[in-house]
Amino acid sequence: MIAADAARRALIHRKQPVLFLDLAVPRDIDPALKSDDNVYVYCVDDFREMVAANLKTREQEAVRAENC
């Protein structure tokens, strides 16, 4: 498990954004890190939501293309 306090200590001098991809079930990265500046934490559920939103947009565009 990557705890928020340990990650913050490791990243204290880093100026570039950091991306954590937590693909484990159960989660291995403390979601509290999401509130930190320049730290991005994504888990499997986030990807599921992105895919669903993308699919909805593609379906809407397909209908629009068929109507042209």
N, CA, C and O of each residue as an XYZ file, in Angstrom:
272
protein
N       0.850     -1.187      0.000
C       0.000      0.000      0.000
C       0.884      1.235      0.000
O       1.829      1.337      0.783
N       0.569      2.169     -0.883
C       1.262      3.452     -0.901
C       0.425      4.426     -0.078
O      -0.650      4.851     -0.503
N       0.922      4.767      1.082
C       0.215      5.674      1.979
C       0.438      7.118      1.537
O       1.482      7.448      0.972
N      -0.533      7.963      1.794
C      -0.459      9.360      1.374
C       0.725     10.071      1.998
O       1.435     10.798      1.303
N       0.960      9.883      3.289
C       2.064     10.584      3.949
C       3.422     10.150      3.391
O       4.308     10.989      3.231
N       3.604      8.872      3.095
C       4.863      8.387      2.527
C       5.067      8.939      1.117
O       6.178      9.334      0.764
N       4.025      8.970      0.325
C       4.126      9.507     -1.033
C       4.438     10.995     -0.993
O       5.241     11.484     -1.787
N       3.816     11.708     -0.083
C       4.064     13.151      0.024
C       5.516     13.431      0.390
O       6.124     14.357     -0.146
N       6.073     12.641      1.295
C       7.488     12.807      1.655
C       8.392     12.532      0.454
O       9.383     13.232      0.250
N       8.058     11.531     -0.329
C       8.867     11.171     -1.487
C       8.768     12.217     -2.598
O       9.704     12.378     -3.382
N       7.657     12.916     -2.669
C       7.407     13.856     -3.768
C       7.598     15.322     -3.384
O       7.299     16.213     -4.178
N       8.088     15.572     -2.187
C       8.128     16.944     -1.642
C       8.887     17.933     -2.531
O       8.495     19.097     -2.609
N       9.942     17.513     -3.191
C      10.741     18.429     -4.004
C      10.431     18.322     -5.500
O      11.055     19.000     -6.316
N       9.507     17.504     -5.840
C       9.172     17.296     -7.246
C       8.276     18.424     -7.745
O       7.293     18.776     -7.093
N       8.614     18.989     -8.898
C       7.828     20.083     -9.456
C       6.903     19.622    -10.577
O       5.887     20.265    -10.842
N       7.239     18.528    -11.232
C       6.415     18.020    -12.319
C       5.239     17.215    -11.760
O       5.325     16.651    -10.670
N       4.139     17.169    -12.518
C       2.997     16.359    -12.092
C       3.372     14.872    -11.994
O       4.257     14.388    -12.700
N       2.677     14.171    -11.106
C       2.904     12.741    -10.903
C       1.582     12.021    -11.155
O       0.525     12.448    -10.691
N       1.663     10.936    -11.888
C       0.490     10.136    -12.212
C       0.615      8.770    -11.548
O       1.603      8.064    -11.743
N      -0.387      8.407    -10.767
C      -0.473      7.080    -10.171
C      -1.630      6.340    -10.821
O      -2.757      6.835    -10.827
N      -1.368      5.174    -11.360
C      -2.419      4.315    -11.905
C      -2.566      3.131    -10.962
O      -1.682      2.278    -10.881
N      -3.672      3.082    -10.259
C      -3.914      2.011     -9.293
C      -4.822      0.968     -9.945
O      -6.044      1.119     -9.979
N      -4.212     -0.065    -10.449
C      -4.958     -1.113    -11.149
C      -5.268     -2.301    -10.247
O      -5.854     -3.286    -10.697
N      -4.886     -2.218     -8.997
C      -5.080     -3.328     -8.062
C      -6.495     -3.312     -7.478
O      -7.127     -2.264     -7.345
N      -6.957     -4.490     -7.142
C      -8.220     -4.642     -6.418
C      -7.933     -5.609     -5.277
O      -7.654     -6.777     -5.545
N      -7.987     -5.187     -4.035
C      -8.335     -3.845     -3.550
C      -7.232     -2.823     -3.866
O      -6.115     -3.188     -4.231
N      -7.567     -1.562     -3.721
C      -6.682     -0.460     -4.082
C      -5.375     -0.486     -3.292
O      -5.340     -0.881     -2.127
N      -4.290     -0.050     -3.967
C      -2.969     -0.004     -3.341
C      -2.458      1.409     -3.101
O      -1.423      1.591     -2.460
N      -3.167      2.406     -3.604
C      -2.726      3.792     -3.454
C      -3.794      4.557     -2.689
O      -4.980      4.496     -3.015
N      -3.352      5.275     -1.670
C      -4.268      6.031     -0.824
C      -4.986      7.091     -1.661
O      -4.329      7.961     -2.233
N      -6.316      7.038     -1.746
C      -7.059      8.012     -2.554
C      -6.945      9.445     -2.018
O      -7.311     10.389     -2.718
N      -6.450      9.620     -0.803
C      -6.262     10.974     -0.255
C      -5.272     11.775     -1.078
O      -5.279     13.005     -1.026
N      -4.421     11.102     -1.836
C      -3.454     11.801     -2.688
C      -4.131     12.590     -3.805
O      -3.530     13.511     -4.358
N      -5.363     12.245     -4.141
C      -6.081     12.956     -5.212
C      -6.232     14.440     -4.909
O      -6.364     15.245     -5.831
N      -6.216     14.812     -3.647
C      -6.408     16.219     -3.275
C      -5.124     17.036     -3.366
O      -5.171     18.259     -3.229
N      -3.984     16.396     -3.594
C      -2.708     17.100     -3.663
C      -2.520     17.758     -5.037
O      -2.974     17.238     -6.056
N      -1.849     18.897     -5.040
C      -1.528     19.568     -6.303
C      -0.518     18.740     -7.082
O       0.391     18.143     -6.504
N      -0.684     18.712     -8.379
C       0.227     18.011     -9.292
C       0.310     16.509     -9.054
O       1.276     15.873     -9.477
N      -0.680     15.936     -8.388
C      -0.738     14.490     -8.197
C      -2.072     14.010     -8.760
O      -3.133     14.510     -8.388
N      -2.002     13.044     -9.651
C      -3.192     12.492    -10.283
C      -3.247     11.005     -9.983
O      -2.312     10.264    -10.287
N      -4.349     10.575     -9.384
C      -4.534      9.169     -9.018
C      -5.770      8.655     -9.747
O      -6.861      9.207     -9.609
N      -5.585      7.603    -10.514
C      -6.692      6.979    -11.229
C      -6.738      5.502    -10.865
O      -5.704      4.844    -10.752
N      -7.941      4.998    -10.686
C      -8.121      3.581    -10.389
C      -8.998      2.949    -11.476
O      -9.455      3.632    -12.392
N      -9.218      1.670    -11.363
C     -10.008      0.942    -12.358
C     -11.396      1.570    -12.523
O     -11.893      1.679    -13.644
N     -12.014      1.977    -11.433
C     -13.348      2.572    -11.504
C     -13.339      3.875    -12.302
O     -14.290      4.163    -13.029
N     -12.268      4.666    -12.168
C     -12.162      5.906    -12.938
C     -12.133      5.606    -14.433
O     -12.780      6.293    -15.224
N     -11.378      4.576    -14.815
C     -11.304      4.209    -16.224
C     -12.658      3.727    -16.729
O     -13.043      4.022    -17.861
N     -13.367      2.998    -15.905
C     -14.695      2.511    -16.285
C     -15.618      3.694    -16.574
O     -16.373      3.670    -17.545
N     -15.559      4.722    -15.738
C     -16.384      5.913    -15.938
C     -15.987      6.657    -17.217
O     -16.850      7.140    -17.950
N     -14.677      6.746    -17.480
C     -14.207      7.420    -18.691
C     -14.664      6.677    -19.938
O     -15.082      7.295    -20.917
N     -14.584      5.376    -19.901
C     -15.002      4.567    -21.049
C     -16.496      4.738    -21.294
O     -16.926      4.883    -22.438
N     -17.282      4.723    -20.231
C     -18.731      4.882    -20.375
C     -19.076      6.250    -20.975
O     -19.929      6.344    -21.857
N     -18.417      7.301    -20.500
C     -18.669      8.642    -21.030
C     -18.250      8.730    -22.490
O     -18.956      9.323    -23.305
N     -17.106      8.143    -22.825
C     -16.630      8.160    -24.202
C     -17.587      7.400    -25.107
O     -17.888      7.858    -26.210
N     -18.068      6.251    -24.662
C     -18.990      5.449    -25.461
C     -20.289      6.210    -25.716
O     -20.834      6.168    -26.819
N     -20.780      6.901    -24.694
C     -22.014      7.677    -24.850
C     -21.822      8.769    -25.906
O     -22.689      8.971    -26.756
N     -20.700      9.465    -25.853
C     -20.408     10.514    -26.831
C     -20.303      9.929    -28.233
O     -20.827     10.509    -29.185
N     -19.637      8.791    -28.373
C     -19.491      8.156    -29.686
C     -20.843      7.728    -30.239
O     -21.091      7.864    -31.437
N     -21.722      7.210    -29.378
C     -23.054      6.806    -29.829
C     -23.849      8.016    -30.308
O     -24.548      7.939    -31.318
N     -23.747      9.129    -29.591
C     -24.444     10.351    -29.993
C     -23.920     10.864    -31.329
O     -24.699     11.307    -32.173
N     -22.617     10.807    -31.522
C     -22.024     11.254    -32.778
C     -22.403     10.330    -33.932
O     -22.565     10.789    -35.063
N     -22.543      9.040    -33.660
C     -22.952      8.095    -34.705
C     -24.372      8.414    -35.168
O     -24.654      8.394    -36.366
N     -25.254      8.704    -34.237
C     -26.635      9.069    -34.593
C     -26.629     10.352    -35.401
O     -27.336     10.469    -36.401
N     -25.827     11.316    -34.963
C     -25.754     12.584    -35.683
C     -25.226     12.385    -37.096
O     -25.720     13.016    -38.031
N     -24.232     11.522    -37.268
C     -23.652     11.259    -38.585
C     -24.662     10.568    -39.495
O     -24.717     10.845    -40.694
N     -25.452      9.677    -38.931
C     -26.471      8.969    -39.729
C     -27.554      9.926    -40.212
O     -28.152      9.705    -41.265
N     -27.807     10.974    -39.457
C     -28.867     11.936    -39.803
C     -28.414     12.981    -40.810
O     -29.236     13.750    -41.308
N     -27.132     13.023    -41.118
C     -26.619     14.028    -42.079
C     -26.864     13.609    -43.498
O     -26.500     14.330    -44.427
